[in-house]
């Protein structure tokens, strides 16, 4: 489903939306939240990779030889934004187990709400791969925008972003800085509150994934 933001796609598949409601529920346990986030990210991965290029190769079935489709060229690279991004990485890898994985460590300064980088590790051939940035929340948009900027500096030419929920304020920030980068999400929520949290949201994704406060 398209949105008010041209580069943003809202995934309205019934299973995605159902699982998002379970994640939002404050009664969902840490274990349940972790499991559902993994299931949901697997479903979202199907959508974000829908247009991957294919080539035909010859294989032999138990009955005969045939031409069969296979992914063309270099495979994907998933780049979670630490730490919460790891919570939806496993579901992506369930769908594409051959993908490479990079990591970007960012935290949000509680006063300025600006991102601070503390870790970066990417595959050497990042420029040859479709890079999918994964992070549960796109709130102010600053962290995801900073992560994408660093990936571009490293040579990544094809980048997409996957997040569970977004705030319109954050999407405005992100799409202004990176209008060339598609965003895939399950929901564009109402707004940010005074503390930079998405409303109605689902709480702090990292805390709910790992049982911290």
PDB file of C-alpha atoms in Angstrom:
ATOM      1  CA  UNK A   1       0.000   0.000   0.000  1.00  0.00           C
ATOM      2  CA  UNK A   2       1.345   3.430  -0.913  1.00  0.00           C
ATOM      3  CA  UNK A   3       1.439   6.294   1.589  1.00  0.00           C
ATOM      4  CA  UNK A   4       1.586  10.076   1.688  1.00  0.00           C
ATOM      5  CA  UNK A   5       5.356   9.683   1.306  1.00  0.00           C
ATOM      6  CA  UNK A   6       6.188   8.604  -2.279  1.00  0.00           C
ATOM      7  CA  UNK A   7       9.210   6.492  -1.268  1.00  0.00           C
ATOM      8  CA  UNK A   8       7.417   4.745   1.622  1.00  0.00           C
ATOM      9  CA  UNK A   9       5.466   1.506   1.255  1.00  0.00           C
ATOM     10  CA  UNK A  10       3.126   0.411   4.058  1.00  0.00           C
ATOM     11  CA  UNK A  11       2.807  -3.380   4.144  1.00  0.00           C
ATOM     12  CA  UNK A  12      -0.860  -4.024   4.791  1.00  0.00           C
ATOM     13  CA  UNK A  13      -0.811  -7.818   4.515  1.00  0.00           C
ATOM     14  CA  UNK A  14      -3.259  -9.211   7.119  1.00  0.00           C
ATOM     15  CA  UNK A  15      -0.610 -11.371   8.811  1.00  0.00           C
ATOM     16  CA  UNK A  16       1.777  -8.427   9.114  1.00  0.00           C
ATOM     17  CA  UNK A  17      -0.933  -6.242  10.597  1.00  0.00           C
ATOM     18  CA  UNK A  18      -2.091  -8.962  13.000  1.00  0.00           C
ATOM     19  CA  UNK A  19       1.422  -9.542  14.313  1.00  0.00           C
ATOM     20  CA  UNK A  20       1.971  -5.803  14.696  1.00  0.00           C
ATOM     21  CA  UNK A  21      -1.089  -5.623  16.948  1.00  0.00           C
ATOM     22  CA  UNK A  22       0.396  -8.384  19.099  1.00  0.00           C
ATOM     23  CA  UNK A  23       3.662  -6.452  19.363  1.00  0.00           C
ATOM     24  CA  UNK A  24       1.837  -3.294  20.412  1.00  0.00           C
ATOM     25  CA  UNK A  25       0.011  -5.062  23.255  1.00  0.00           C
ATOM     26  CA  UNK A  26       1.686  -4.239  26.567  1.00  0.00           C
ATOM     27  CA  UNK A  27       0.743  -7.707  27.870  1.00  0.00           C
ATOM     28  CA  UNK A  28       2.937  -9.461  25.281  1.00  0.00           C
ATOM     29  CA  UNK A  29       5.876 -11.041  27.117  1.00  0.00           C
ATOM     30  CA  UNK A  30       9.544 -10.528  26.266  1.00  0.00           C
ATOM     31  CA  UNK A  31       9.702 -14.007  24.770  1.00  0.00           C
ATOM     32  CA  UNK A  32       6.502 -13.425  22.824  1.00  0.00           C
ATOM     33  CA  UNK A  33       7.660 -10.034  21.572  1.00  0.00           C
ATOM     34  CA  UNK A  34      10.952 -11.498  20.364  1.00  0.00           C
ATOM     35  CA  UNK A  35       9.253 -14.399  18.594  1.00  0.00           C
ATOM     36  CA  UNK A  36       6.574 -12.277  16.924  1.00  0.00           C
ATOM     37  CA  UNK A  37       9.115  -9.678  15.781  1.00  0.00           C
ATOM     38  CA  UNK A  38      11.077 -12.466  14.105  1.00  0.00           C
ATOM     39  CA  UNK A  39       7.961 -13.843  12.408  1.00  0.00           C
ATOM     40  CA  UNK A  40       6.897 -10.385  11.279  1.00  0.00           C
ATOM     41  CA  UNK A  41      10.299  -9.488   9.860  1.00  0.00           C
ATOM     42  CA  UNK A  42      10.305 -12.724   7.847  1.00  0.00           C
ATOM     43  CA  UNK A  43       7.021 -11.713   6.227  1.00  0.00           C
ATOM     44  CA  UNK A  44       8.284  -8.183   5.590  1.00  0.00           C
ATOM     45  CA  UNK A  45      11.432  -9.546   3.966  1.00  0.00           C
ATOM     46  CA  UNK A  46       9.334 -11.183   1.260  1.00  0.00           C
ATOM     47  CA  UNK A  47       7.929  -7.781   0.299  1.00  0.00           C
ATOM     48  CA  UNK A  48      11.163  -5.807   0.362  1.00  0.00           C
ATOM     49  CA  UNK A  49      12.858  -8.409  -1.879  1.00  0.00           C
ATOM     50  CA  UNK A  50       9.935  -8.877  -4.260  1.00  0.00           C
ATOM     51  CA  UNK A  51      11.748  -7.324  -7.252  1.00  0.00           C
ATOM     52  CA  UNK A  52      15.159  -9.012  -6.917  1.00  0.00           C
ATOM     53  CA  UNK A  53      16.540  -9.847 -10.381  1.00  0.00           C
ATOM     54  CA  UNK A  54      16.561 -13.467 -11.527  1.00  0.00           C
ATOM     55  CA  UNK A  55      18.495 -15.426 -14.114  1.00  0.00           C
ATOM     56  CA  UNK A  56      17.819 -18.840 -15.593  1.00  0.00           C
ATOM     57  CA  UNK A  57      20.185 -21.729 -14.880  1.00  0.00           C
ATOM     58  CA  UNK A  58      20.131 -25.355 -15.880  1.00  0.00           C
ATOM     59  CA  UNK A  59      19.412 -27.884 -13.117  1.00  0.00           C
ATOM     60  CA  UNK A  60      18.463 -31.531 -13.023  1.00  0.00           C
ATOM     61  CA  UNK A  61      15.359 -32.652 -11.158  1.00  0.00           C
ATOM     62  CA  UNK A  62      14.905 -36.323 -10.229  1.00  0.00           C
ATOM     63  CA  UNK A  63      13.061 -36.678 -13.570  1.00  0.00           C
ATOM     64  CA  UNK A  64      14.747 -34.400 -16.126  1.00  0.00           C
ATOM     65  CA  UNK A  65      16.887 -31.343 -16.836  1.00  0.00           C
ATOM     66  CA  UNK A  66      15.243 -27.922 -16.913  1.00  0.00           C
ATOM     67  CA  UNK A  67      15.832 -24.181 -16.881  1.00  0.00           C
ATOM     68  CA  UNK A  68      15.078 -22.787 -13.422  1.00  0.00           C
ATOM     69  CA  UNK A  69      15.150 -19.251 -11.938  1.00  0.00           C
ATOM     70  CA  UNK A  70      17.939 -18.251  -9.561  1.00  0.00           C
ATOM     71  CA  UNK A  71      18.923 -14.950  -7.972  1.00  0.00           C
ATOM     72  CA  UNK A  72      21.203 -12.941 -10.224  1.00  0.00           C
ATOM     73  CA  UNK A  73      24.540 -11.560  -9.066  1.00  0.00           C
ATOM     74  CA  UNK A  74      25.614 -10.728  -5.525  1.00  0.00           C
ATOM     75  CA  UNK A  75      23.174 -11.486  -2.753  1.00  0.00           C
ATOM     76  CA  UNK A  76      21.877  -9.166  -0.060  1.00  0.00           C
ATOM     77  CA  UNK A  77      23.496  -7.510   2.897  1.00  0.00           C
ATOM     78  CA  UNK A  78      21.370  -6.862   5.974  1.00  0.00           C
ATOM     79  CA  UNK A  79      22.567  -4.062   8.224  1.00  0.00           C
ATOM     80  CA  UNK A  80      20.803  -3.850  11.603  1.00  0.00           C
ATOM     81  CA  UNK A  81      21.153  -0.708  13.664  1.00  0.00           C
ATOM     82  CA  UNK A  82      22.296  -1.886  17.079  1.00  0.00           C
ATOM     83  CA  UNK A  83      20.900  -2.926  19.356  1.00  0.00           C
ATOM     84  CA  UNK A  84      17.211  -3.174  18.543  1.00  0.00           C
ATOM     85  CA  UNK A  85      17.848  -3.910  14.865  1.00  0.00           C
ATOM     86  CA  UNK A  86      19.146  -7.335  15.807  1.00  0.00           C
ATOM     87  CA  UNK A  87      15.641  -8.180  16.996  1.00  0.00           C
ATOM     88  CA  UNK A  88      14.347  -8.247  13.425  1.00  0.00           C
ATOM     89  CA  UNK A  89      17.543  -9.496  11.776  1.00  0.00           C
ATOM     90  CA  UNK A  90      16.917 -13.200  12.447  1.00  0.00           C
ATOM     91  CA  UNK A  91      13.624 -13.201  10.582  1.00  0.00           C
ATOM     92  CA  UNK A  92      15.334 -11.628   7.578  1.00  0.00           C
ATOM     93  CA  UNK A  93      18.046 -14.298   7.697  1.00  0.00           C
ATOM     94  CA  UNK A  94      15.389 -17.009   7.909  1.00  0.00           C
ATOM     95  CA  UNK A  95      14.222 -15.811   4.482  1.00  0.00           C
ATOM     96  CA  UNK A  96      17.686 -15.209   2.985  1.00  0.00           C
ATOM     97  CA  UNK A  97      20.217 -17.297   4.933  1.00  0.00           C
ATOM     98  CA  UNK A  98      23.029 -16.608   2.422  1.00  0.00           C
ATOM     99  CA  UNK A  99      22.912 -12.848   2.998  1.00  0.00           C
ATOM    100  CA  UNK A 100      25.908 -11.045   4.442  1.00  0.00           C
ATOM    101  CA  UNK A 101      25.425  -9.019   7.626  1.00  0.00           C
ATOM    102  CA  UNK A 102      26.937  -5.669   8.549  1.00  0.00           C
ATOM    103  CA  UNK A 103      26.384  -3.723  11.759  1.00  0.00           C
ATOM    104  CA  UNK A 104      26.030  -0.072  12.649  1.00  0.00           C
ATOM    105  CA  UNK A 105      26.064   0.936  16.302  1.00  0.00           C
ATOM    106  CA  UNK A 106      24.150   4.132  17.045  1.00  0.00           C
ATOM    107  CA  UNK A 107      22.520   5.500  20.158  1.00  0.00           C
ATOM    108  CA  UNK A 108      20.265   8.499  20.521  1.00  0.00           C
ATOM    109  CA  UNK A 109      21.537  11.287  22.746  1.00  0.00           C
ATOM    110  CA  UNK A 110      18.748  11.736  25.326  1.00  0.00           C
ATOM    111  CA  UNK A 111      19.116  15.524  25.304  1.00  0.00           C
ATOM    112  CA  UNK A 112      19.543  16.375  21.632  1.00  0.00           C
ATOM    113  CA  UNK A 113      17.879  13.211  20.227  1.00  0.00           C
ATOM    114  CA  UNK A 114      20.731  13.176  17.691  1.00  0.00           C
ATOM    115  CA  UNK A 115      22.463   9.870  16.780  1.00  0.00           C
ATOM    116  CA  UNK A 116      25.959   9.078  18.042  1.00  0.00           C
ATOM    117  CA  UNK A 117      27.919   6.364  16.185  1.00  0.00           C
ATOM    118  CA  UNK A 118      30.030   3.922  18.186  1.00  0.00           C
ATOM    119  CA  UNK A 119      30.477   0.923  15.843  1.00  0.00           C
ATOM    120  CA  UNK A 120      30.629   0.179  12.112  1.00  0.00           C
ATOM    121  CA  UNK A 121      31.476  -3.146  10.422  1.00  0.00           C
ATOM    122  CA  UNK A 122      30.496  -3.864   6.816  1.00  0.00           C
ATOM    123  CA  UNK A 123      31.378  -6.466   4.142  1.00  0.00           C
ATOM    124  CA  UNK A 124      34.207  -5.430   1.822  1.00  0.00           C
ATOM    125  CA  UNK A 125      31.988  -5.755  -1.253  1.00  0.00           C
ATOM    126  CA  UNK A 126      29.158  -3.625   0.136  1.00  0.00           C
ATOM    127  CA  UNK A 127      29.079  -1.591  -3.089  1.00  0.00           C
ATOM    128  CA  UNK A 128      28.047  -4.700  -5.051  1.00  0.00           C
ATOM    129  CA  UNK A 129      25.135  -5.715  -2.834  1.00  0.00           C
ATOM    130  CA  UNK A 130      21.596  -4.579  -2.190  1.00  0.00           C
ATOM    131  CA  UNK A 131      21.794  -3.284   1.371  1.00  0.00           C
ATOM    132  CA  UNK A 132      18.734  -3.541   3.600  1.00  0.00           C
ATOM    133  CA  UNK A 133      18.891  -1.489   6.789  1.00  0.00           C
ATOM    134  CA  UNK A 134      16.756  -2.995   9.548  1.00  0.00           C
ATOM    135  CA  UNK A 135      15.543  -1.194  12.657  1.00  0.00           C
ATOM    136  CA  UNK A 136      12.221  -1.697  14.481  1.00  0.00           C
ATOM    137  CA  UNK A 137      11.450   2.011  14.870  1.00  0.00           C
ATOM    138  CA  UNK A 138      11.822   5.074  12.682  1.00  0.00           C
ATOM    139  CA  UNK A 139      10.991   7.770  15.227  1.00  0.00           C
ATOM    140  CA  UNK A 140      12.843  11.078  14.741  1.00  0.00           C
ATOM    141  CA  UNK A 141      14.489   9.612  11.648  1.00  0.00           C
ATOM    142  CA  UNK A 142      17.938  10.863  12.644  1.00  0.00           C
ATOM    143  CA  UNK A 143      19.479   7.460  13.449  1.00  0.00           C
ATOM    144  CA  UNK A 144      18.299   5.775  10.264  1.00  0.00           C
ATOM    145  CA  UNK A 145      19.318   8.806   8.194  1.00  0.00           C
ATOM    146  CA  UNK A 146      22.781   8.757   9.783  1.00  0.00           C
ATOM    147  CA  UNK A 147      23.114   5.011   9.153  1.00  0.00           C
ATOM    148  CA  UNK A 148      22.184   5.401   5.490  1.00  0.00           C
ATOM    149  CA  UNK A 149      24.623   8.305   5.111  1.00  0.00           C
ATOM    150  CA  UNK A 150      27.449   6.125   6.473  1.00  0.00           C
ATOM    151  CA  UNK A 151      26.506   3.311   4.098  1.00  0.00           C
ATOM    152  CA  UNK A 152      26.611   5.689   1.160  1.00  0.00           C
ATOM    153  CA  UNK A 153      30.034   6.895   2.298  1.00  0.00           C
ATOM    154  CA  UNK A 154      31.160   3.246   2.339  1.00  0.00           C
ATOM    155  CA  UNK A 155      30.076   2.853  -1.277  1.00  0.00           C
ATOM    156  CA  UNK A 156      26.624   1.280  -0.975  1.00  0.00           C
ATOM    157  CA  UNK A 157      24.645   2.214  -4.069  1.00  0.00           C
ATOM    158  CA  UNK A 158      21.429   0.233  -3.504  1.00  0.00           C
ATOM    159  CA  UNK A 159      19.845   0.760  -0.092  1.00  0.00           C
ATOM    160  CA  UNK A 160      16.416   0.013   1.356  1.00  0.00           C
ATOM    161  CA  UNK A 161      15.090   0.481   4.878  1.00  0.00           C
ATOM    162  CA  UNK A 162      12.767  -1.879   6.747  1.00  0.00           C
ATOM    163  CA  UNK A 163      11.156  -0.913  10.054  1.00  0.00           C
ATOM    164  CA  UNK A 164       8.126  -2.097  11.971  1.00  0.00           C
ATOM    165  CA  UNK A 165       6.610   1.325  12.642  1.00  0.00           C
ATOM    166  CA  UNK A 166       7.341   4.938  11.717  1.00  0.00           C
ATOM    167  CA  UNK A 167       6.415   8.404  12.883  1.00  0.00           C
ATOM    168  CA  UNK A 168       5.445  10.948  10.198  1.00  0.00           C
ATOM    169  CA  UNK A 169       7.941  13.445  11.631  1.00  0.00           C
ATOM    170  CA  UNK A 170      10.734  10.914  11.227  1.00  0.00           C
ATOM    171  CA  UNK A 171       9.694  10.031   7.707  1.00  0.00           C
ATOM    172  CA  UNK A 172       9.740  13.705   6.776  1.00  0.00           C
ATOM    173  CA  UNK A 173      13.291  13.995   8.093  1.00  0.00           C
ATOM    174  CA  UNK A 174      14.488  10.779   6.474  1.00  0.00           C
ATOM    175  CA  UNK A 175      12.890  11.247   3.061  1.00  0.00           C
ATOM    176  CA  UNK A 176      14.177  14.826   2.892  1.00  0.00           C
ATOM    177  CA  UNK A 177      17.756  13.634   3.459  1.00  0.00           C
ATOM    178  CA  UNK A 178      17.478  10.430   1.413  1.00  0.00           C
ATOM    179  CA  UNK A 179      14.684  10.737  -1.163  1.00  0.00           C
ATOM    180  CA  UNK A 180      16.332   7.956  -3.195  1.00  0.00           C
ATOM    181  CA  UNK A 181      16.025   5.292  -0.467  1.00  0.00           C
ATOM    182  CA  UNK A 182      12.762   3.294  -0.268  1.00  0.00           C
ATOM    183  CA  UNK A 183      11.251   2.610   3.158  1.00  0.00           C
ATOM    184  CA  UNK A 184       9.095  -0.423   3.952  1.00  0.00           C
ATOM    185  CA  UNK A 185       7.040  -0.370   7.136  1.00  0.00           C
ATOM    186  CA  UNK A 186       3.969  -1.949   8.697  1.00  0.00           C
ATOM    187  CA  UNK A 187       2.555   1.333  10.018  1.00  0.00           C
ATOM    188  CA  UNK A 188       2.889   5.099   9.950  1.00  0.00           C
ATOM    189  CA  UNK A 189       1.711   6.007  13.428  1.00  0.00           C
ATOM    190  CA  UNK A 190       0.118   9.251  14.620  1.00  0.00           C
ATOM    191  CA  UNK A 191       3.009  11.331  15.951  1.00  0.00           C
ATOM    192  CA  UNK A 192       6.024  11.671  18.242  1.00  0.00           C
ATOM    193  CA  UNK A 193       5.568  12.763  21.842  1.00  0.00           C
ATOM    194  CA  UNK A 194       7.753  15.282  23.698  1.00  0.00           C
ATOM    195  CA  UNK A 195      10.299  12.557  24.509  1.00  0.00           C
ATOM    196  CA  UNK A 196      10.666  11.372  20.929  1.00  0.00           C
ATOM    197  CA  UNK A 197       8.567   8.209  21.352  1.00  0.00           C
ATOM    198  CA  UNK A 198       6.170   7.073  18.648  1.00  0.00           C
ATOM    199  CA  UNK A 199       2.468   7.267  19.550  1.00  0.00           C
ATOM    200  CA  UNK A 200       0.590   4.966  19.829  1.00  0.00           C
ATOM    201  CA  UNK A 201       3.721   2.949  19.125  1.00  0.00           C
ATOM    202  CA  UNK A 202       4.780  -0.226  20.903  1.00  0.00           C
ATOM    203  CA  UNK A 203       7.095   1.118  23.578  1.00  0.00           C
ATOM    204  CA  UNK A 204      10.878   0.889  23.438  1.00  0.00           C
ATOM    205  CA  UNK A 205      11.581  -1.969  21.023  1.00  0.00           C
ATOM    206  CA  UNK A 206      15.031  -2.711  22.468  1.00  0.00           C
ATOM    207  CA  UNK A 207      13.733  -2.940  26.021  1.00  0.00           C
ATOM    208  CA  UNK A 208      10.858  -5.151  24.986  1.00  0.00           C
ATOM    209  CA  UNK A 209      13.122  -7.427  22.954  1.00  0.00           C
ATOM    210  CA  UNK A 210      15.703  -7.897  25.668  1.00  0.00           C
ATOM    211  CA  UNK A 211      13.744  -7.416  28.890  1.00  0.00           C
ATOM    212  CA  UNK A 212      15.550  -4.237  29.956  1.00  0.00           C
ATOM    213  CA  UNK A 213      14.353  -0.817  31.027  1.00  0.00           C
TER     214      UNK A 213
END
